[in-house]
mmCIF file of C-alpha atoms in Angstrom:
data_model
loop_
_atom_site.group_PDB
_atom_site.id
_atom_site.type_symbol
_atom_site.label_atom_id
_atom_site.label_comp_id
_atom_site.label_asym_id
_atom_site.label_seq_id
_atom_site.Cartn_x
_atom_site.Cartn_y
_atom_site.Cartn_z
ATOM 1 C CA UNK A 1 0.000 0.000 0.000
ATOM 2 C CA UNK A 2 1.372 3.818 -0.911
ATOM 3 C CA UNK A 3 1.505 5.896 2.404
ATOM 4 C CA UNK A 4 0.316 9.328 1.433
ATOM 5 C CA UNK A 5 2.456 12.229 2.629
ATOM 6 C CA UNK A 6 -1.391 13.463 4.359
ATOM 7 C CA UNK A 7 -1.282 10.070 6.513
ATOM 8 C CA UNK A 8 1.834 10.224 8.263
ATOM 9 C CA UNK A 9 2.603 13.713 10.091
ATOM 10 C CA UNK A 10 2.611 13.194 13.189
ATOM 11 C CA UNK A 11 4.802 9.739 13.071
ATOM 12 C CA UNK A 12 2.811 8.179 16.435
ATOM 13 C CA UNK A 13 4.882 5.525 18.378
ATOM 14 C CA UNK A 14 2.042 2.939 19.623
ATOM 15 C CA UNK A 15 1.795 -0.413 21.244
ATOM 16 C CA UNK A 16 1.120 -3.790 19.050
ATOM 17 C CA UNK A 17 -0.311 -5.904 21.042
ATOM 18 C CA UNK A 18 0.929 -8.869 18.459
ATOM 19 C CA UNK A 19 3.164 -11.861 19.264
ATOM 20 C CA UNK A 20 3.841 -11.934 15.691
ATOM 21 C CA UNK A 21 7.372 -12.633 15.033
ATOM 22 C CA UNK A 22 8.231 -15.970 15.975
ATOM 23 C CA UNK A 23 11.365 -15.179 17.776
ATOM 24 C CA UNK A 24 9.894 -12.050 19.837
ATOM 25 C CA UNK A 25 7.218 -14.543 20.859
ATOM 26 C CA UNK A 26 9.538 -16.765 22.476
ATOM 27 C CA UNK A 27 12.014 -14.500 24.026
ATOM 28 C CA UNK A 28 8.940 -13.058 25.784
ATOM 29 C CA UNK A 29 8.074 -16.587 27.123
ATOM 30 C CA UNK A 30 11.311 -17.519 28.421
ATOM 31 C CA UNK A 31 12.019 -13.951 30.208
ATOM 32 C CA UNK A 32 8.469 -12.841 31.337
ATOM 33 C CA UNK A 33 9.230 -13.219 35.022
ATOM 34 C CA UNK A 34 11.607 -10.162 34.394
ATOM 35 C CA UNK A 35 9.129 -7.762 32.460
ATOM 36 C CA UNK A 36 7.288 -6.223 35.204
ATOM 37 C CA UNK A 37 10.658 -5.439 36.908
ATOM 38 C CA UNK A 38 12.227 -2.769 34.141
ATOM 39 C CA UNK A 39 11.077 0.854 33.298
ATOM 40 C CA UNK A 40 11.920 2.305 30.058
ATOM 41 C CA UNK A 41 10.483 5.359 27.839
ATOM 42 C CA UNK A 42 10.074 7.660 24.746
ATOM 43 C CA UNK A 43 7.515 10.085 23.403
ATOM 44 C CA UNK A 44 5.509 10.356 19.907
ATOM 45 C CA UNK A 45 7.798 11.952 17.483
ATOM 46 C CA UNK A 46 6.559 14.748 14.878
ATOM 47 C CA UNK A 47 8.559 14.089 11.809
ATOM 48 C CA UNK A 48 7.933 15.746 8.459
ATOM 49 C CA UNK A 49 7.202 12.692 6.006
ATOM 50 C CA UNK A 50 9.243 12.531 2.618
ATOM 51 C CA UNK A 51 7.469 12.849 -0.717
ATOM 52 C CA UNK A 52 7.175 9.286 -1.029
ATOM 53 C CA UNK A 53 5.455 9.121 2.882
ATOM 54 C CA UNK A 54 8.787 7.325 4.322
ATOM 55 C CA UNK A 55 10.336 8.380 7.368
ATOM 56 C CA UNK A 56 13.103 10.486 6.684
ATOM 57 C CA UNK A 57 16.452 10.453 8.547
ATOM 58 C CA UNK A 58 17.519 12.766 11.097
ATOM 59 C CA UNK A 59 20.980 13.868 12.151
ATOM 60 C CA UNK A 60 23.220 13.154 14.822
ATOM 61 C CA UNK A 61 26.862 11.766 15.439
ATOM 62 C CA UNK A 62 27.493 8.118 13.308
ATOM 63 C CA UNK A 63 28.441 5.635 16.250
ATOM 64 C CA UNK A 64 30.669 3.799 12.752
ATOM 65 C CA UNK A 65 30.922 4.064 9.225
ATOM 66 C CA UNK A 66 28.916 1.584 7.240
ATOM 67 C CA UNK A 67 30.618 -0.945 5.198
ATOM 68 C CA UNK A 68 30.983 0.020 1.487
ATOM 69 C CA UNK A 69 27.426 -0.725 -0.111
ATOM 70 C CA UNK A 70 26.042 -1.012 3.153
ATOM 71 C CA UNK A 71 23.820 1.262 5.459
ATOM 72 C CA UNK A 72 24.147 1.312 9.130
ATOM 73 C CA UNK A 73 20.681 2.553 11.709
ATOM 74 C CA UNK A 74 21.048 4.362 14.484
ATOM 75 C CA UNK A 75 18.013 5.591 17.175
ATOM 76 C CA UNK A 76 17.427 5.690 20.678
ATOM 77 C CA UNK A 77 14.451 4.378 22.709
ATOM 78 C CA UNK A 78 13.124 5.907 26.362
ATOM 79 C CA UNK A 79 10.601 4.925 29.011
ATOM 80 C CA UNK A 80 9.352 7.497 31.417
ATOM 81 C CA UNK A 81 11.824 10.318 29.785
ATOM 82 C CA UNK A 82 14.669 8.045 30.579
ATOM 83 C CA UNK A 83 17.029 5.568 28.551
ATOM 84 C CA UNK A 84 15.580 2.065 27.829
ATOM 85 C CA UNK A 85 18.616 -0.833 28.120
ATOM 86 C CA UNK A 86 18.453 -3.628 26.503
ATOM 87 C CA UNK A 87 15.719 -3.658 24.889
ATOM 88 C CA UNK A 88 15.317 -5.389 21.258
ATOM 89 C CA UNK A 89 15.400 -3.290 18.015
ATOM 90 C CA UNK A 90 14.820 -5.238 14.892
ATOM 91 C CA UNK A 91 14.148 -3.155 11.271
ATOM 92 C CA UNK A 92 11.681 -5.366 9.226
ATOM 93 C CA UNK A 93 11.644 -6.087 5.295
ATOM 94 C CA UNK A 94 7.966 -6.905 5.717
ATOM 95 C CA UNK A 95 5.851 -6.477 8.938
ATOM 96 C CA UNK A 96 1.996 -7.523 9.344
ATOM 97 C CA UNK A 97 0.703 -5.853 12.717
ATOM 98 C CA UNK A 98 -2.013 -9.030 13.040
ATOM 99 C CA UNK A 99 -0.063 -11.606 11.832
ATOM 100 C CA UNK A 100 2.818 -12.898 11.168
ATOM 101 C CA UNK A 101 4.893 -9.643 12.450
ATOM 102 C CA UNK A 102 8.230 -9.081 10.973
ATOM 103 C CA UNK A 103 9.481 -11.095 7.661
ATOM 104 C CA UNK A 104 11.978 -11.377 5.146
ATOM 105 C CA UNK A 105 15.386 -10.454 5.725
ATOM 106 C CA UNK A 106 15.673 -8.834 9.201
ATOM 107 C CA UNK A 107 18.416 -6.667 11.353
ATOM 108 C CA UNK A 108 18.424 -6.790 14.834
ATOM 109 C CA UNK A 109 20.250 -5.180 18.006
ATOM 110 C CA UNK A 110 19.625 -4.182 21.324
ATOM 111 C CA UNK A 111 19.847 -0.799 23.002
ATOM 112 C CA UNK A 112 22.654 0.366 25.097
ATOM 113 C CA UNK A 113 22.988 2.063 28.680
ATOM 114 C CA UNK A 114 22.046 5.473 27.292
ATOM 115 C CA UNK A 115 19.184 3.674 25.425
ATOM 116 C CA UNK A 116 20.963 3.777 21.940
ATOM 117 C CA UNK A 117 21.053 1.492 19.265
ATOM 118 C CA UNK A 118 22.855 0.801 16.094
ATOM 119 C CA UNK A 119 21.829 -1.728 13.261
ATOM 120 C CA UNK A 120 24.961 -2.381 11.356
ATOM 121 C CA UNK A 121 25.757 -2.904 7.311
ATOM 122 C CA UNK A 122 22.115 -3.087 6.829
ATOM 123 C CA UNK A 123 21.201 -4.002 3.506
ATOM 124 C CA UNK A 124 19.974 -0.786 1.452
ATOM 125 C CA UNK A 125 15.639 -0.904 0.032
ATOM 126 C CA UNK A 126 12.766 -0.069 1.794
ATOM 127 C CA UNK A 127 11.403 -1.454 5.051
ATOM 128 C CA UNK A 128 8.344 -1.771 6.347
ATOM 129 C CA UNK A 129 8.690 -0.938 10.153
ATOM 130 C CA UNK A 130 11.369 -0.449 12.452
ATOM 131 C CA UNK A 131 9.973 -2.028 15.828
ATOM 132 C CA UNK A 132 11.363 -1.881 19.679
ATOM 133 C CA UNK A 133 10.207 -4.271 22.425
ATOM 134 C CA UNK A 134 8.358 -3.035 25.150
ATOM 135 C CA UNK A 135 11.278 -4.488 27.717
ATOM 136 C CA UNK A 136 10.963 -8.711 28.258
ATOM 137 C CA UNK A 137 7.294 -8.582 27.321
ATOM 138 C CA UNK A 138 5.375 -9.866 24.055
ATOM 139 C CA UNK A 139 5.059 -6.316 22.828
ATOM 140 C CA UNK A 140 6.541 -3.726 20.656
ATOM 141 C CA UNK A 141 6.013 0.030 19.441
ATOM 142 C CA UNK A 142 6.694 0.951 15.968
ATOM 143 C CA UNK A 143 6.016 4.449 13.901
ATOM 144 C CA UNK A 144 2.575 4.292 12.331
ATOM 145 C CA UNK A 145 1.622 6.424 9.610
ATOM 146 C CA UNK A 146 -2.390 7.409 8.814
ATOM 147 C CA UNK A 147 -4.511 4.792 11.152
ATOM 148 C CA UNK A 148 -2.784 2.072 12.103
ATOM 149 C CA UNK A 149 0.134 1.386 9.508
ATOM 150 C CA UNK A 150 3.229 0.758 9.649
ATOM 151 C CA UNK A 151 5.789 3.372 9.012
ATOM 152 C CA UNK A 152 8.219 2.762 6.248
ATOM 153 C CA UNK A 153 11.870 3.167 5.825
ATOM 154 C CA UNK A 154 14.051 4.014 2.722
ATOM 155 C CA UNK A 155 17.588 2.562 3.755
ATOM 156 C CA UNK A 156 20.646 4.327 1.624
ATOM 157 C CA UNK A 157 23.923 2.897 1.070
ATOM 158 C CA UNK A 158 26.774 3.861 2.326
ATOM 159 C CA UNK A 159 25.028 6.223 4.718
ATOM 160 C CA UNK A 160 23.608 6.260 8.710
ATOM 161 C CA UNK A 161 19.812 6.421 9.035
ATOM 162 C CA UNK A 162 19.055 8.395 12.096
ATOM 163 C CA UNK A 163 15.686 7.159 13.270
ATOM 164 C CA UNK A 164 13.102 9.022 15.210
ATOM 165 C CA UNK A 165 13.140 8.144 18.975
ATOM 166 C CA UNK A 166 11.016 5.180 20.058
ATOM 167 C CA UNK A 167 9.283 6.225 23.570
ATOM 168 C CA UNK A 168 7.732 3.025 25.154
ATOM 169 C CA UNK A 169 5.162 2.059 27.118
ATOM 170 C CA UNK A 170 4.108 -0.937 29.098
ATOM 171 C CA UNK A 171 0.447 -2.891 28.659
ATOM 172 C CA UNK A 172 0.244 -3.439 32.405
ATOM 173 C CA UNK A 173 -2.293 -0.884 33.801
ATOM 174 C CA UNK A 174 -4.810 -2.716 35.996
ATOM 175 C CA UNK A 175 -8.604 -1.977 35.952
ATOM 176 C CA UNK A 176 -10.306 -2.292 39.701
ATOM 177 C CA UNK A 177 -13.836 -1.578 38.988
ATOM 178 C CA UNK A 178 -16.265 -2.435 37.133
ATOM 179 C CA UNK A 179 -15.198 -6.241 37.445
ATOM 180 C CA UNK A 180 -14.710 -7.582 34.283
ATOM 181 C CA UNK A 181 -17.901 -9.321 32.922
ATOM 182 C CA UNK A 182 -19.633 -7.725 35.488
ATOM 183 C CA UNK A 183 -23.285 -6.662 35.142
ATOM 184 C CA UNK A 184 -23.709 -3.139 36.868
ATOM 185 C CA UNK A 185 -26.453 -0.484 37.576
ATOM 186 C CA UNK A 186 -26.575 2.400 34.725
ATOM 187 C CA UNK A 187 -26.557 5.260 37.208
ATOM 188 C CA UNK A 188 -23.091 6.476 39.270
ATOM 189 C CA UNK A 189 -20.663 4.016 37.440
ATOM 190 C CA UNK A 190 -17.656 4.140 38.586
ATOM 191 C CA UNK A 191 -14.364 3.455 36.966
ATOM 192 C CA UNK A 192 -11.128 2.655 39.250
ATOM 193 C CA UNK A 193 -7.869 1.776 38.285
ATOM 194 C CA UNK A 194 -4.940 0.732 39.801
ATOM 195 C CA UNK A 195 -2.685 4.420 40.193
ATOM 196 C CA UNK A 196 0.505 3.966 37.909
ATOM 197 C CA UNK A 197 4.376 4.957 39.381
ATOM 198 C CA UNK A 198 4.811 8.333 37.792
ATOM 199 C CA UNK A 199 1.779 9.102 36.443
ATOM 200 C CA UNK A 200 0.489 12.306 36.647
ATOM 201 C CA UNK A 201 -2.592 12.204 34.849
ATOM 202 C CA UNK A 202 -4.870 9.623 32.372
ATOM 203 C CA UNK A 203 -7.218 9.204 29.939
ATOM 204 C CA UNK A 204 -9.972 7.206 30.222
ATOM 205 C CA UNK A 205 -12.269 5.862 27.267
ATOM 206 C CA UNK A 206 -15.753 3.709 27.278
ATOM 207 C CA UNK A 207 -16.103 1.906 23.773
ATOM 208 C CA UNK A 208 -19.650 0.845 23.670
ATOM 209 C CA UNK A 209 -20.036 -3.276 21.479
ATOM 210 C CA UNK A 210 -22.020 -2.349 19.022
ATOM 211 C CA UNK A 211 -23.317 -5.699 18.525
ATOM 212 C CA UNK A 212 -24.970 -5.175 21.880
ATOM 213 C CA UNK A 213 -27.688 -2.002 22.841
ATOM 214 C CA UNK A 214 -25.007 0.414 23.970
ATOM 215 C CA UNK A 215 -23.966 3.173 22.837
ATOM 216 C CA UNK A 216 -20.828 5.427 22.987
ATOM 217 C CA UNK A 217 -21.279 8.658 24.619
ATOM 218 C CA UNK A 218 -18.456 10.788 24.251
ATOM 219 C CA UNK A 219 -17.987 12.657 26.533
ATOM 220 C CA UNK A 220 -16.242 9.946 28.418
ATOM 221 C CA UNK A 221 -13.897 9.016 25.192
ATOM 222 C CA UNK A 222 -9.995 10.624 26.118
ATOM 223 C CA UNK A 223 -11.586 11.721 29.527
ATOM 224 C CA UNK A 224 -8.455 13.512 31.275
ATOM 225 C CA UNK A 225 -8.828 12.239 34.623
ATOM 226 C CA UNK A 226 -6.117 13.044 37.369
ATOM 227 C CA UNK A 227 -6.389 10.769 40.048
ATOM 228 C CA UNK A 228 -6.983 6.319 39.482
ATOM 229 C CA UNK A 229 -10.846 6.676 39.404
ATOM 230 C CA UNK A 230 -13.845 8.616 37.730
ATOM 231 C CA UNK A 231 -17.647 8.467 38.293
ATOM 232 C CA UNK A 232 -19.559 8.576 35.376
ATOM 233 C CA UNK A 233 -21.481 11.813 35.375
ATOM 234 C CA UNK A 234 -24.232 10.407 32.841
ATOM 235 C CA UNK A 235 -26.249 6.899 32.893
ATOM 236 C CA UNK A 236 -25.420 4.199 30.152
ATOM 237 C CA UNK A 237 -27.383 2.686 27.948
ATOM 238 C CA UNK A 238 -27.844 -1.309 28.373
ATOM 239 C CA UNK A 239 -25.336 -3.464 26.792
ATOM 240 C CA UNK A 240 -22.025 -4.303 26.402
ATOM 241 C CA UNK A 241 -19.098 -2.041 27.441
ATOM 242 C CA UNK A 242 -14.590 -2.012 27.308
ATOM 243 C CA UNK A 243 -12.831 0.386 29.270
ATOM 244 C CA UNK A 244 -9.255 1.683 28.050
ATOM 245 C CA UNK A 245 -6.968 3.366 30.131
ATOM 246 C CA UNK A 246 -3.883 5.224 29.189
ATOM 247 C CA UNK A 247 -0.998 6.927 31.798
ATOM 248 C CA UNK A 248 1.020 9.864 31.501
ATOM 249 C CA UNK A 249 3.672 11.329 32.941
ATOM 250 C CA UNK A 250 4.462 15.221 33.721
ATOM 251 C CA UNK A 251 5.694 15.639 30.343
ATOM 252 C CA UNK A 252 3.090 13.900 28.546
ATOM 253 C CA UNK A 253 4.784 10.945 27.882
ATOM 254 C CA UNK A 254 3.011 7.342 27.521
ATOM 255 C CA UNK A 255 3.344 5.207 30.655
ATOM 256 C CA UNK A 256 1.162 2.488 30.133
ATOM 257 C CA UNK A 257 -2.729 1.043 29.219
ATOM 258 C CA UNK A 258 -5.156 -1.177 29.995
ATOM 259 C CA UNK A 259 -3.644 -4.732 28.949
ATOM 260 C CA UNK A 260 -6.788 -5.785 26.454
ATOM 261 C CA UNK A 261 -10.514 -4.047 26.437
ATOM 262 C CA UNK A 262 -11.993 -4.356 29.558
ATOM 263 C CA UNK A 263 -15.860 -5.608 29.488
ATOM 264 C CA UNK A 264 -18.615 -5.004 31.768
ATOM 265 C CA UNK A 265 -22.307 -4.794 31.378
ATOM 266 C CA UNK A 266 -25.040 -2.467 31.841
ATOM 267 C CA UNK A 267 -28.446 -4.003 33.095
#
């Protein structure tokens, strides 16, 4: 699919919740007792598209010189404003978000102390997503441009590629209340949520199923809410409802969501 230069400004760093490539699935497995334990963080980058609707490169200081014929990618990735370690980078010659994640020929390297990275004598052509792992966990953020696309990635030779900063954030926010797949009274919901280290505010959305009666009112879609809980000031209609909950920090930087939708029902 062309990406239209309209689609891609801002470049938005967001979660996949995919365990698409084969070997991020299973490096998740075998170090999950780990990936509650680490903090790491960027921020959403706004970078100018190129005519095409790549990402173009920025500037900075080349770590190394790429082999002849080669290309070598350098970036940085944060959590919480600060440095993410060791966390996996791979750039992708093909990448499906809901399947089988990144294919074809593939780079990979993992982030220093000061949460840089450099993929070296990369092979020049276009890519179709540069992704970072959310710590030991079975997620990843990568640029999107338009919706939900992946961001693509025009490799020269014999040059460094300086990627926009990947800011993380962790799929580990816990919802209190309403249970989930619990039935509840229209009137005085409340919504709780477990408060996040270093958050200073969220936003809270309630996605009605529209297979169900219920409908999406929204005034409480992106609902800034400062403290871990919010009482809805309107009843619901019956049906079927998921609650998603984002943290931020000070700076407006992503912390964390909700894990998957969260369901409840309205009697």
């Amino acid at each position: 699919m062309k990406l239209g230069s309209q689609h891609i400004l801002p470049l938005v760093i967001l979660a996949a919740a995919v365990l698409g490539c084969n070997q991020l699935k299973e490096a998740a497995n075998t170090n999950s007792s780990t990936s509650n334990t680490t903090t790491a963080k960027a921020t959403p980058s706004e970078v100018k598209p190129n005519e095409d609707g790549t990402v173009p490169s920025g500037t900075g200081v080349e770590k190394e010189k790429p082999s002849s014929g080669k290309a070598n990618v350098q970036g940085k990735a944060f959590f919480n404003d600060k440095p993410a370690a060791g966390v996996e980078v791979k750039l992708c010659s093909t990448f499906s978000q809901y399947g089988t994640g990144c294919g074809g020929k593939t780079f990979t390297a993992k982030t220093d102390d000061a949460g840089e990275y450099l993929l070296k004598d990369v092979e020049p052509g276009l890519y179709e997503a540069l992704t970072v792992r959310v710590f030991n966990t079975p997620f990843y953020v990568f640029a999107t441009s338009g919706i939900m696309a992946a961001a693509k990635y025009d490799i020269p030779a014999d040059k460094t590629f300086f990627a926009p900063d990947s800011n993380l954030f962790k799929n580990d926010l816990k919802v209190a209340a309403p249970k989930a797949g619990s039935r509840v009274a229209a009137e005085n919901i409340e919504v709780k949520w477990d408060a996040y280290p270093d958050a200073a505010y969220y936003k809270m959305s309630i996605h009605a199923d529209t297979k169900t009666t219920a409908k999406t009112d929204l005034d409480f879609v992106g609902k800034r809410v400062d403290d871990p809980t919010f009482i809805l000031t309107k009843p619901l209609p019956a049906g079927d409802y998921n609650v998603r909950v984002d943290a931020f920090n000070a700076n407006d930087r992503k912390l964390a969501q909700t894990s998957n939708d969260f369901k409840f029902t309205v009697k």
